[in-house]
């Protein structure tokens, strides 16, 4: 290390460039431009072959180093004459360079072997993955970025235009441009190494974990106007999610829009049958299935039409013009669907601010992990993909539920997973009737669900995300002509609760597992 080194912040002239790229988009045009500026080009392997074919003058890397490419191209640029030319401090290492015949390299143009693309192929082998781990590329990129005072680094084809523009205008490259490209370079190599580490480790919860995030968009603000915010994507996640959706019209998504859209899609992915989910403040307020998308929407909306105002509408089948006509009568923030009738889009176009999001196949469970931010850390867990079956239901009361009630219980359990705890919901005919979400006492959640249910409570199914600690909830619902109850069980007072259900002749089943959502 060099003590008290002061970084050169003056503009620099480019006299020599080293070009070694896997992604060759735009490289011919860029190299031709550099050559026309009398910048010497040193190049390697397939890149040099491409440039020579385009009749662009280049110096082969083995001529530059007086050392051949060896081991099938595995060793090309890991050489003191290359690394010295990149890392040399022009104001301090001139004598070392002269003594060792090192020529300075002012511009490094390099992108990396497509490791992440290769490992996405389900038929790839470990050998395929290892052979696509770039060694020389990251070394050159990091060296150039480290020596930002004297060297320019370009790691992506979209960097070329910036360099061309500045050389045409100024004839040299400013420090601000160099530092900007260096930041991008270090982010590129960090992301690359993280992908390799995560792949090789193959441990769901390793002792160390890297997470690569790619900026999706800068947001106007966060949950509240005084909070700044941006949206980031996990680089390896290519699922059909809210950040990957195509926006067909409307205002830019806000922080809260993204949160609500994600919550809606997460719930919607529970269903393979035609379904509609309406979300408000990250909680479902209406969920239903139907023979058609229109029927599913109408039932979900009718479940709580008041709360649906200003909400998010998500469906897993085509949004038709009939649905668009219904939505035209109310205010909603977002409509999400895999496709839209052209007539529906024409109707939506009248509401310029309405956000229309097209997403791919969403009849599949979400992938990946649930990651929660803490002050000073993260909590990481499996996504709750629990799919309850009838055979797993344990009937604990004297009176048994009907088969129709059992089917409604399974529907309710799928919805319940997506409601903030403590959660109580009521279900009838595979449609939510009342949702009591996010209460600190279970009896309060019961009370809200009953209020929301109103007269529709009769013969509905009550679903609880955790056990009833006392019989008070059963006493409360006994006056409502409830159809049946599903809950996890597991309380020390289970027998008291079961006896209460027997007393009121309410069928009840235990799932044996809970579905908290915090």
Short mmCIF file of C-alpha atoms in Angstrom, two decimals:
data_model
loop_
_atom_site.label_atom_id
_atom_site.label_comp_id
_atom_site.label_asym_id
_atom_site.label_seq_id
_atom_site.Cartn_x
_atom_site.Cartn_y
_atom_site.Cartn_z
CA UNK A 1 0.00 0.00 0.00
CA UNK A 2 1.04 3.59 -0.62
CA UNK A 3 0.78 6.01 2.28
CA UNK A 4 -0.76 9.45 1.84
CA UNK A 5 -1.58 8.87 -1.81
CA UNK A 6 -3.65 11.65 -3.38
CA UNK A 7 -5.99 10.50 -6.16
CA UNK A 8 -5.63 12.31 -9.47
CA UNK A 9 -8.88 14.16 -10.11
CA UNK A 10 -7.77 15.83 -13.34
CA UNK A 11 -9.16 14.73 -16.71
CA UNK A 12 -7.11 12.00 -18.41
CA UNK A 13 -6.26 11.27 -22.03
CA UNK A 14 -6.80 7.76 -23.36
CA UNK A 15 -3.89 6.44 -25.40
CA UNK A 16 -4.37 2.69 -25.00
CA UNK A 17 -7.45 0.52 -24.39
CA UNK A 18 -7.70 -3.13 -23.43
CA UNK A 19 -10.89 -4.74 -24.77
CA UNK A 20 -11.99 -8.20 -23.64
CA UNK A 21 -15.75 -8.79 -23.69
CA UNK A 22 -18.17 -11.71 -23.71
CA UNK A 23 -21.19 -9.54 -24.55
CA UNK A 24 -20.11 -8.09 -27.88
CA UNK A 25 -23.10 -5.81 -28.43
CA UNK A 26 -21.85 -2.47 -29.72
CA UNK A 27 -18.18 -3.37 -29.38
CA UNK A 28 -17.35 -3.07 -33.09
CA UNK A 29 -18.70 0.48 -33.27
CA UNK A 30 -17.00 1.45 -30.03
CA UNK A 31 -13.65 -0.03 -31.04
CA UNK A 32 -13.87 1.67 -34.43
CA UNK A 33 -14.47 4.99 -32.69
CA UNK A 34 -11.46 4.46 -30.40
CA UNK A 35 -9.27 3.52 -33.35
CA UNK A 36 -10.33 6.66 -35.23
CA UNK A 37 -9.23 8.64 -32.16
CA UNK A 38 -5.77 7.06 -32.55
CA UNK A 39 -6.22 5.00 -29.40
CA UNK A 40 -4.28 1.73 -29.51
CA UNK A 41 -6.45 -1.32 -28.86
CA UNK A 42 -5.15 -4.43 -27.13
CA UNK A 43 -7.56 -7.35 -27.31
CA UNK A 44 -8.03 -11.01 -26.42
CA UNK A 45 -9.46 -14.22 -27.86
CA UNK A 46 -12.87 -13.97 -29.49
CA UNK A 47 -12.95 -10.20 -29.11
CA UNK A 48 -9.75 -9.74 -31.09
CA UNK A 49 -11.01 -12.13 -33.80
CA UNK A 50 -14.21 -10.08 -34.14
CA UNK A 51 -12.36 -6.76 -34.32
CA UNK A 52 -9.83 -8.05 -36.85
CA UNK A 53 -12.67 -9.34 -39.01
CA UNK A 54 -14.12 -5.82 -38.88
CA UNK A 55 -10.68 -4.56 -40.03
CA UNK A 56 -10.09 -2.61 -36.83
CA UNK A 57 -6.36 -2.44 -35.98
CA UNK A 58 -5.58 -4.30 -32.75
CA UNK A 59 -2.65 -5.66 -30.79
CA UNK A 60 -3.11 -9.28 -29.73
CA UNK A 61 -2.73 -9.80 -25.98
CA UNK A 62 0.08 -12.33 -26.47
CA UNK A 63 2.03 -9.77 -28.54
CA UNK A 64 1.45 -7.16 -25.83
CA UNK A 65 2.74 -9.46 -23.07
CA UNK A 66 5.15 -11.58 -25.13
CA UNK A 67 3.44 -14.54 -23.51
CA UNK A 68 0.91 -16.83 -25.22
CA UNK A 69 -2.66 -17.45 -24.18
CA UNK A 70 -2.44 -20.84 -22.48
CA UNK A 71 -4.58 -23.61 -21.02
CA UNK A 72 -7.31 -23.25 -23.60
CA UNK A 73 -7.64 -19.53 -22.94
CA UNK A 74 -7.93 -19.88 -19.17
CA UNK A 75 -4.86 -17.69 -18.74
CA UNK A 76 -4.78 -14.62 -20.96
CA UNK A 77 -4.62 -11.38 -19.01
CA UNK A 78 -3.32 -12.45 -15.61
CA UNK A 79 0.11 -11.07 -16.30
CA UNK A 80 2.27 -8.34 -14.67
CA UNK A 81 2.46 -6.46 -17.96
CA UNK A 82 -1.35 -6.23 -18.04
CA UNK A 83 -2.03 -5.64 -14.37
CA UNK A 84 0.96 -3.32 -14.05
CA UNK A 85 -0.27 -1.29 -17.02
CA UNK A 86 -3.67 -0.89 -15.36
CA UNK A 87 -2.60 -0.37 -11.74
CA UNK A 88 0.40 1.91 -12.28
CA UNK A 89 0.15 5.36 -10.70
CA UNK A 90 1.35 7.58 -13.49
CA UNK A 91 2.86 10.14 -11.12
CA UNK A 92 4.74 7.61 -8.98
CA UNK A 93 5.52 4.42 -10.91
CA UNK A 94 7.10 5.74 -14.10
CA UNK A 95 10.55 4.32 -13.29
CA UNK A 96 9.08 0.89 -12.42
CA UNK A 97 7.20 0.88 -15.70
CA UNK A 98 10.29 1.77 -17.73
CA UNK A 99 12.47 -0.75 -15.92
CA UNK A 100 9.99 -3.58 -16.53
CA UNK A 101 8.79 -2.60 -20.01
CA UNK A 102 5.25 -1.98 -18.78
CA UNK A 103 2.99 0.10 -21.02
CA UNK A 104 0.14 1.99 -19.41
CA UNK A 105 -3.46 0.98 -20.11
CA UNK A 106 -5.87 3.90 -19.81
CA UNK A 107 -9.20 2.24 -20.64
CA UNK A 108 -10.38 -1.25 -19.70
CA UNK A 109 -13.47 -2.49 -21.56
CA UNK A 110 -14.55 -5.78 -20.07
CA UNK A 111 -17.71 -7.73 -19.30
CA UNK A 112 -17.86 -11.19 -17.81
CA UNK A 113 -18.67 -14.78 -18.69
CA UNK A 114 -22.44 -15.36 -18.38
CA UNK A 115 -22.36 -17.36 -15.16
CA UNK A 116 -25.86 -16.38 -14.01
CA UNK A 117 -27.35 -17.17 -17.43
CA UNK A 118 -25.74 -20.61 -17.50
CA UNK A 119 -26.97 -21.64 -14.05
CA UNK A 120 -30.55 -20.67 -14.93
CA UNK A 121 -30.55 -23.49 -17.50
CA UNK A 122 -32.09 -26.45 -15.64
CA UNK A 123 -29.93 -28.86 -17.67
CA UNK A 124 -26.59 -27.27 -16.75
CA UNK A 125 -23.88 -29.25 -14.97
CA UNK A 126 -21.44 -28.20 -12.27
CA UNK A 127 -18.74 -28.28 -14.94
CA UNK A 128 -20.77 -25.84 -17.08
CA UNK A 129 -21.08 -23.49 -14.12
CA UNK A 130 -17.39 -23.65 -13.16
CA UNK A 131 -16.22 -23.07 -16.73
CA UNK A 132 -18.29 -19.89 -16.81
CA UNK A 133 -16.66 -18.37 -13.75
CA UNK A 134 -14.57 -15.50 -15.11
CA UNK A 135 -11.19 -15.01 -13.43
CA UNK A 136 -9.19 -12.57 -15.54
CA UNK A 137 -12.16 -10.30 -16.22
CA UNK A 138 -12.98 -9.41 -12.60
CA UNK A 139 -9.27 -8.92 -11.93
CA UNK A 140 -8.95 -6.36 -14.72
CA UNK A 141 -12.21 -4.63 -13.80
CA UNK A 142 -11.27 -4.31 -10.12
CA UNK A 143 -7.77 -3.11 -11.00
CA UNK A 144 -9.12 -0.42 -13.32
CA UNK A 145 -11.76 0.68 -10.81
CA UNK A 146 -9.17 0.83 -8.03
CA UNK A 147 -6.91 3.04 -10.13
CA UNK A 148 -9.76 5.46 -10.85
CA UNK A 149 -7.37 8.41 -10.80
CA UNK A 150 -5.74 7.24 -14.01
CA UNK A 151 -7.92 4.59 -15.66
CA UNK A 152 -11.42 4.41 -17.16
CA UNK A 153 -13.41 1.18 -16.87
CA UNK A 154 -16.45 0.16 -18.95
CA UNK A 155 -18.34 -2.96 -17.86
CA UNK A 156 -21.51 -2.75 -19.94
CA UNK A 157 -22.34 -1.82 -23.55
CA UNK A 158 -24.42 1.10 -22.30
CA UNK A 159 -21.21 2.67 -20.93
CA UNK A 160 -19.81 3.20 -24.42
CA UNK A 161 -22.03 6.13 -25.37
CA UNK A 162 -20.93 8.13 -22.32
CA UNK A 163 -17.26 7.65 -23.15
CA UNK A 164 -17.82 8.48 -26.83
CA UNK A 165 -19.73 11.63 -25.95
CA UNK A 166 -17.07 12.88 -23.55
CA UNK A 167 -14.15 12.12 -25.86
CA UNK A 168 -15.90 13.87 -28.75
CA UNK A 169 -16.69 16.90 -26.63
CA UNK A 170 -13.63 17.22 -24.39
CA UNK A 171 -11.00 14.90 -25.85
CA UNK A 172 -10.44 13.41 -22.39
CA UNK A 173 -12.38 11.72 -19.58
CA UNK A 174 -13.30 13.61 -16.41
CA UNK A 175 -12.84 12.33 -12.88
CA UNK A 176 -16.60 12.43 -12.28
CA UNK A 177 -17.16 10.07 -15.19
CA UNK A 178 -14.33 7.79 -14.07
CA UNK A 179 -15.62 7.54 -10.50
CA UNK A 180 -19.17 6.89 -11.72
CA UNK A 181 -17.98 4.04 -13.95
CA UNK A 182 -15.76 2.68 -11.17
CA UNK A 183 -18.72 2.49 -8.77
CA UNK A 184 -20.64 0.54 -11.40
CA UNK A 185 -17.65 -1.74 -11.94
CA UNK A 186 -17.31 -2.66 -8.28
CA UNK A 187 -21.07 -3.28 -8.07
CA UNK A 188 -20.75 -5.56 -11.11
CA UNK A 189 -17.96 -7.69 -9.66
CA UNK A 190 -19.64 -7.81 -6.23
CA UNK A 191 -22.86 -9.06 -7.81
CA UNK A 192 -20.94 -11.62 -9.86
CA UNK A 193 -19.07 -13.02 -6.86
CA UNK A 194 -22.27 -13.13 -4.81
CA UNK A 195 -24.01 -15.21 -7.47
CA UNK A 196 -21.09 -17.65 -7.55
CA UNK A 197 -20.90 -17.91 -3.77
CA UNK A 198 -24.63 -18.53 -3.41
CA UNK A 199 -24.55 -21.16 -6.15
CA UNK A 200 -21.55 -23.05 -4.80
CA UNK A 201 -22.77 -22.94 -1.21
CA UNK A 202 -26.22 -24.42 -1.97
CA UNK A 203 -27.13 -24.02 1.70
CA UNK A 204 -30.53 -22.52 2.41
CA UNK A 205 -29.20 -20.69 5.46
CA UNK A 206 -25.39 -20.44 5.11
CA UNK A 207 -23.10 -18.90 7.73
CA UNK A 208 -22.60 -15.98 5.34
CA UNK A 209 -25.00 -14.87 2.65
CA UNK A 210 -24.76 -12.38 -0.18
CA UNK A 211 -27.79 -10.65 -1.61
CA UNK A 212 -27.54 -8.79 -4.90
CA UNK A 213 -30.14 -6.09 -5.49
CA UNK A 214 -30.69 -4.22 -8.74
CA UNK A 215 -32.36 -0.83 -8.67
CA UNK A 216 -35.79 -1.02 -10.24
CA UNK A 217 -36.89 2.57 -9.79
CA UNK A 218 -36.58 5.66 -7.65
CA UNK A 219 -39.87 6.28 -5.90
CA UNK A 220 -41.42 9.67 -5.20
CA UNK A 221 -41.40 8.84 -1.50
CA UNK A 222 -41.85 5.95 0.92
CA UNK A 223 -44.86 4.99 3.01
CA UNK A 224 -45.22 8.67 3.87
CA UNK A 225 -44.21 11.80 1.92
CA UNK A 226 -41.36 12.69 4.31
CA UNK A 227 -39.61 9.33 3.69
CA UNK A 228 -37.31 8.81 0.69
CA UNK A 229 -37.49 5.43 -1.08
CA UNK A 230 -36.40 3.31 -4.03
CA UNK A 231 -37.47 -0.12 -5.26
CA UNK A 232 -34.89 -2.87 -5.78
CA UNK A 233 -35.13 -6.28 -7.39
CA UNK A 234 -33.36 -9.42 -6.26
CA UNK A 235 -31.20 -10.13 -9.30
CA UNK A 236 -31.81 -13.90 -9.39
CA UNK A 237 -35.60 -13.66 -9.03
CA UNK A 238 -37.37 -13.91 -12.39
CA UNK A 239 -40.80 -14.83 -11.01
CA UNK A 240 -43.98 -13.09 -12.07
CA UNK A 241 -44.06 -10.43 -9.39
CA UNK A 242 -45.16 -6.82 -9.11
CA UNK A 243 -41.73 -5.43 -10.03
CA UNK A 244 -41.57 -7.59 -13.16
CA UNK A 245 -45.08 -6.62 -14.29
CA UNK A 246 -45.50 -4.52 -17.43
CA UNK A 247 -47.23 -1.20 -16.81
CA UNK A 248 -49.67 -0.45 -19.62
CA UNK A 249 -50.89 2.91 -18.36
CA UNK A 250 -51.17 5.19 -15.35
CA UNK A 251 -49.01 6.97 -12.84
CA UNK A 252 -45.73 5.52 -11.66
CA UNK A 253 -46.12 2.92 -8.91
CA UNK A 254 -45.68 4.30 -5.41
CA UNK A 255 -44.09 2.55 -2.43
CA UNK A 256 -47.52 1.67 -1.03
CA UNK A 257 -48.75 0.56 -4.47
CA UNK A 258 -45.86 -1.89 -4.70
CA UNK A 259 -46.48 -3.22 -1.19
CA UNK A 260 -50.19 -3.69 -1.89
CA UNK A 261 -49.59 -5.17 -5.34
CA UNK A 262 -47.18 -7.69 -3.87
CA UNK A 263 -49.69 -8.63 -1.16
CA UNK A 264 -52.44 -9.08 -3.76
CA UNK A 265 -50.31 -11.30 -5.99
CA UNK A 266 -49.07 -13.34 -3.05
CA UNK A 267 -52.66 -14.19 -2.11
CA UNK A 268 -53.74 -14.67 -5.72
CA UNK A 269 -51.02 -17.27 -6.29
CA UNK A 270 -52.84 -19.55 -3.84
CA UNK A 271 -55.43 -20.28 -6.52
CA UNK A 272 -55.27 -22.27 -9.73
CA UNK A 273 -58.98 -21.74 -10.33
CA UNK A 274 -60.28 -18.39 -11.63
CA UNK A 275 -59.94 -15.95 -8.74
CA UNK A 276 -59.95 -12.28 -7.80
CA UNK A 277 -58.22 -10.65 -4.82
CA UNK A 278 -58.87 -7.10 -3.63
CA UNK A 279 -56.30 -5.62 -1.24
CA UNK A 280 -56.22 -2.50 0.91
CA UNK A 281 -53.23 -1.58 3.08
CA UNK A 282 -51.59 -4.96 2.37
CA UNK A 283 -54.60 -6.91 3.71
CA UNK A 284 -57.18 -8.73 1.58
CA UNK A 285 -60.61 -7.12 1.87
CA UNK A 286 -62.35 -9.33 -0.69
CA UNK A 287 -61.35 -12.69 -2.19
CA UNK A 288 -63.41 -15.02 -4.33
CA UNK A 289 -63.31 -17.64 -7.04
CA UNK A 290 -65.83 -18.00 -9.84
CA UNK A 291 -66.75 -19.67 -13.10
CA UNK A 292 -65.53 -16.54 -14.90
CA UNK A 293 -63.28 -13.60 -14.10
CA UNK A 294 -66.35 -11.36 -13.99
CA UNK A 295 -68.08 -13.60 -11.45
CA UNK A 296 -64.92 -13.79 -9.31
CA UNK A 297 -64.55 -10.00 -9.40
CA UNK A 298 -68.20 -9.29 -8.60
CA UNK A 299 -68.16 -11.65 -5.63
CA UNK A 300 -64.84 -10.32 -4.29
CA UNK A 301 -66.02 -6.71 -4.64
CA UNK A 302 -69.37 -7.41 -3.00
CA UNK A 303 -67.57 -8.99 -0.03
CA UNK A 304 -66.55 -5.50 1.16
CA UNK A 305 -67.32 -2.82 -1.41
CA UNK A 306 -66.58 -0.02 1.06
CA UNK A 307 -63.01 -1.17 1.79
CA UNK A 308 -62.41 -1.85 -1.91
CA UNK A 309 -62.50 1.91 -2.56
CA UNK A 310 -58.94 2.96 -3.44
CA UNK A 311 -57.79 -0.65 -3.37
CA UNK A 312 -55.82 -2.99 -5.60
CA UNK A 313 -57.69 -5.39 -7.90
CA UNK A 314 -55.77 -8.51 -8.94
CA UNK A 315 -57.08 -11.40 -11.02
CA UNK A 316 -55.47 -14.50 -12.48
CA UNK A 317 -57.43 -14.52 -15.75
CA UNK A 318 -58.18 -12.00 -18.47
CA UNK A 319 -59.68 -8.67 -17.44
CA UNK A 320 -62.71 -8.30 -19.70
CA UNK A 321 -64.57 -5.21 -20.85
CA UNK A 322 -67.44 -6.19 -18.51
CA UNK A 323 -65.07 -5.95 -15.53
CA UNK A 324 -63.67 -2.67 -16.86
CA UNK A 325 -67.19 -1.23 -17.02
CA UNK A 326 -67.73 -2.14 -13.36
CA UNK A 327 -64.38 -0.67 -12.34
CA UNK A 328 -65.16 2.50 -14.26
CA UNK A 329 -67.82 3.24 -11.64
CA UNK A 330 -65.41 3.21 -8.68
CA UNK A 331 -61.98 4.48 -7.68
CA UNK A 332 -59.17 1.93 -7.50
CA UNK A 333 -55.41 2.40 -7.57
CA UNK A 334 -54.26 -0.58 -9.64
CA UNK A 335 -55.69 -3.36 -11.79
CA UNK A 336 -53.44 -6.41 -12.22
CA UNK A 337 -54.17 -9.23 -14.67
CA UNK A 338 -52.32 -11.56 -17.05
CA UNK A 339 -54.10 -9.96 -20.03
CA UNK A 340 -56.73 -7.37 -20.94
CA UNK A 341 -59.42 -7.08 -23.60
CA UNK A 342 -58.70 -4.20 -25.97
CA UNK A 343 -62.12 -2.78 -25.06
CA UNK A 344 -61.17 -2.94 -21.38
CA UNK A 345 -58.01 -0.94 -22.06
CA UNK A 346 -60.05 1.66 -23.95
CA UNK A 347 -62.33 2.06 -20.92
CA UNK A 348 -59.38 2.28 -18.52
CA UNK A 349 -57.69 4.88 -20.75
CA UNK A 350 -60.31 7.42 -19.67
CA UNK A 351 -58.75 7.30 -16.19
CA UNK A 352 -55.24 8.52 -16.91
CA UNK A 353 -53.95 7.95 -13.37
CA UNK A 354 -55.24 4.38 -13.06
CA UNK A 355 -52.32 1.98 -13.07
CA UNK A 356 -52.82 -1.05 -15.32
CA UNK A 357 -50.29 -3.83 -14.73
CA UNK A 358 -49.93 -6.86 -16.99
CA UNK A 359 -48.25 -9.88 -15.48
CA UNK A 360 -47.54 -13.37 -16.77
CA UNK A 361 -48.85 -16.69 -15.47
CA UNK A 362 -49.73 -16.24 -11.81
CA UNK A 363 -51.38 -19.60 -11.23
CA UNK A 364 -48.30 -20.83 -9.38
CA UNK A 365 -46.94 -20.55 -5.88
CA UNK A 366 -44.38 -17.80 -5.14
CA UNK A 367 -40.72 -18.77 -5.11
CA UNK A 368 -37.81 -17.77 -2.92
CA UNK A 369 -37.80 -16.64 0.67
CA UNK A 370 -39.59 -14.13 2.84
CA UNK A 371 -37.04 -11.50 3.91
CA UNK A 372 -37.81 -9.00 6.67
CA UNK A 373 -35.66 -6.03 7.53
CA UNK A 374 -34.61 -5.43 11.13
CA UNK A 375 -32.45 -2.72 12.61
CA UNK A 376 -29.03 -4.31 12.20
CA UNK A 377 -30.09 -7.44 10.37
CA UNK A 378 -32.57 -9.51 8.38
CA UNK A 379 -34.96 -12.32 9.16
CA UNK A 380 -35.16 -14.94 6.41
CA UNK A 381 -37.71 -17.73 6.26
CA UNK A 382 -39.40 -20.02 3.79
CA UNK A 383 -42.41 -18.51 2.08
CA UNK A 384 -45.53 -20.06 3.59
CA UNK A 385 -46.53 -22.43 0.78
CA UNK A 386 -48.60 -24.63 3.08
CA UNK A 387 -51.45 -26.33 1.20
CA UNK A 388 -53.92 -27.94 3.56
CA UNK A 389 -55.89 -31.00 2.38
CA UNK A 390 -59.16 -32.47 3.64
CA UNK A 391 -57.34 -35.55 4.93
CA UNK A 392 -55.29 -33.34 7.26
CA UNK A 393 -58.34 -31.83 8.95
CA UNK A 394 -59.10 -33.27 12.38
CA UNK A 395 -62.79 -33.10 13.32
CA UNK A 396 -62.85 -32.56 17.09
CA UNK A 397 -66.56 -31.94 17.76
CA UNK A 398 -69.53 -34.27 17.98
CA UNK A 399 -71.11 -32.62 14.97
CA UNK A 400 -69.17 -33.02 11.73
CA UNK A 401 -68.94 -30.38 9.01
CA UNK A 402 -70.46 -31.15 5.62
CA UNK A 403 -68.23 -31.76 2.62
CA UNK A 404 -69.21 -28.34 1.30
CA UNK A 405 -68.13 -26.78 4.59
CA UNK A 406 -64.83 -28.65 4.47
CA UNK A 407 -64.15 -27.26 0.98
CA UNK A 408 -64.92 -23.75 2.21
CA UNK A 409 -62.51 -24.30 5.10
CA UNK A 410 -59.69 -25.12 2.68
CA UNK A 411 -60.49 -21.98 0.69
CA UNK A 412 -60.52 -19.91 3.87
CA UNK A 413 -57.20 -21.29 5.04
CA UNK A 414 -55.55 -20.23 1.78
CA UNK A 415 -56.82 -16.67 2.26
CA UNK A 416 -56.10 -16.58 6.00
CA UNK A 417 -52.35 -16.99 5.41
CA UNK A 418 -52.32 -13.52 3.84
CA UNK A 419 -54.20 -11.63 6.56
CA UNK A 420 -52.24 -9.86 9.31
CA UNK A 421 -52.43 -11.58 12.71
CA UNK A 422 -54.38 -11.86 14.86
CA UNK A 423 -56.70 -12.79 12.02
CA UNK A 424 -60.25 -14.08 11.87
CA UNK A 425 -62.10 -14.40 8.57
CA UNK A 426 -65.50 -15.73 7.61
CA UNK A 427 -66.14 -17.60 4.36
CA UNK A 428 -69.21 -18.62 2.42
CA UNK A 429 -69.39 -20.21 -1.04
CA UNK A 430 -65.62 -19.73 -1.56
CA UNK A 431 -65.90 -15.99 -0.97
CA UNK A 432 -64.74 -13.94 1.98
CA UNK A 433 -67.62 -12.53 4.00
CA UNK A 434 -65.85 -10.70 6.83
CA UNK A 435 -62.17 -10.09 7.58
CA UNK A 436 -60.91 -9.13 11.03
CA UNK A 437 -57.21 -8.35 10.58
CA UNK A 438 -54.25 -7.29 12.67
CA UNK A 439 -55.82 -7.26 16.12
CA UNK A 440 -53.83 -7.69 19.32
CA UNK A 441 -56.58 -9.81 20.88
CA UNK A 442 -58.35 -12.67 19.15
CA UNK A 443 -61.76 -11.77 20.51
CA UNK A 444 -61.43 -8.31 18.92
CA UNK A 445 -60.57 -9.94 15.58
CA UNK A 446 -63.68 -12.11 15.97
CA UNK A 447 -65.79 -9.05 16.71
CA UNK A 448 -64.57 -7.19 13.61
CA UNK A 449 -65.08 -10.23 11.36
CA UNK A 450 -68.65 -10.56 12.63
CA UNK A 451 -69.36 -6.87 12.12
CA UNK A 452 -67.97 -7.06 8.58
CA UNK A 453 -69.99 -10.20 7.89
CA UNK A 454 -73.29 -8.66 8.91
CA UNK A 455 -76.29 -10.75 7.98
CA UNK A 456 -74.16 -12.90 5.66
CA UNK A 457 -72.63 -14.59 8.70
CA UNK A 458 -75.38 -17.23 8.71
CA UNK A 459 -73.97 -20.66 7.73
CA UNK A 460 -70.53 -19.18 6.99
CA UNK A 461 -67.20 -20.72 8.04
CA UNK A 462 -65.09 -18.94 10.66
CA UNK A 463 -61.33 -19.35 10.20
CA UNK A 464 -58.75 -18.49 12.88
CA UNK A 465 -55.00 -18.23 12.20
CA UNK A 466 -54.12 -19.50 15.71
CA UNK A 467 -55.84 -21.30 18.56
CA UNK A 468 -58.57 -19.81 20.71
CA UNK A 469 -57.08 -19.26 24.19
CA UNK A 470 -60.53 -19.18 25.81
CA UNK A 471 -64.12 -20.11 24.99
CA UNK A 472 -65.18 -16.44 24.87
CA UNK A 473 -64.87 -16.30 21.07
CA UNK A 474 -67.13 -19.34 20.73
CA UNK A 475 -69.68 -17.81 23.08
CA UNK A 476 -69.63 -14.66 20.98
CA UNK A 477 -70.19 -16.38 17.62
CA UNK A 478 -72.82 -18.77 18.99
CA UNK A 479 -75.53 -16.14 18.50
CA UNK A 480 -74.70 -15.67 14.82
CA UNK A 481 -75.88 -19.00 13.32
CA UNK A 482 -72.34 -19.75 12.23
CA UNK A 483 -71.85 -22.84 10.06
CA UNK A 484 -68.50 -24.22 11.29
CA UNK A 485 -65.05 -23.30 12.61
CA UNK A 486 -61.51 -24.11 11.48
CA UNK A 487 -58.54 -23.35 13.72
CA UNK A 488 -55.09 -24.81 14.50
CA UNK A 489 -55.80 -26.06 18.02
CA UNK A 490 -52.97 -26.39 20.51
CA UNK A 491 -54.26 -24.33 23.43
CA UNK A 492 -54.16 -25.69 26.98
CA UNK A 493 -57.87 -24.87 26.96
CA UNK A 494 -58.70 -26.75 23.74
CA UNK A 495 -61.12 -29.00 25.64
CA UNK A 496 -62.97 -25.97 27.00
CA UNK A 497 -63.30 -24.58 23.46
CA UNK A 498 -64.41 -27.96 22.06
CA UNK A 499 -67.03 -28.30 24.80
CA UNK A 500 -68.36 -24.84 23.95
CA UNK A 501 -68.72 -25.84 20.28
CA UNK A 502 -70.50 -29.04 21.30
CA UNK A 503 -72.79 -27.01 23.54
CA UNK A 504 -73.79 -24.78 20.61
CA UNK A 505 -73.66 -27.64 18.06
CA UNK A 506 -71.03 -25.87 15.95
CA UNK A 507 -68.76 -28.23 13.97
CA UNK A 508 -65.05 -27.50 14.44
CA UNK A 509 -61.86 -28.89 12.94
CA UNK A 510 -58.22 -28.56 13.97
CA UNK A 511 -55.48 -28.13 11.37
CA UNK A 512 -52.57 -28.91 13.68
CA UNK A 513 -50.66 -25.92 12.34
CA UNK A 514 -51.10 -22.19 12.49
CA UNK A 515 -50.64 -19.46 9.88
CA UNK A 516 -49.44 -16.31 11.61
CA UNK A 517 -48.56 -13.31 9.48
CA UNK A 518 -46.72 -10.41 11.10
#
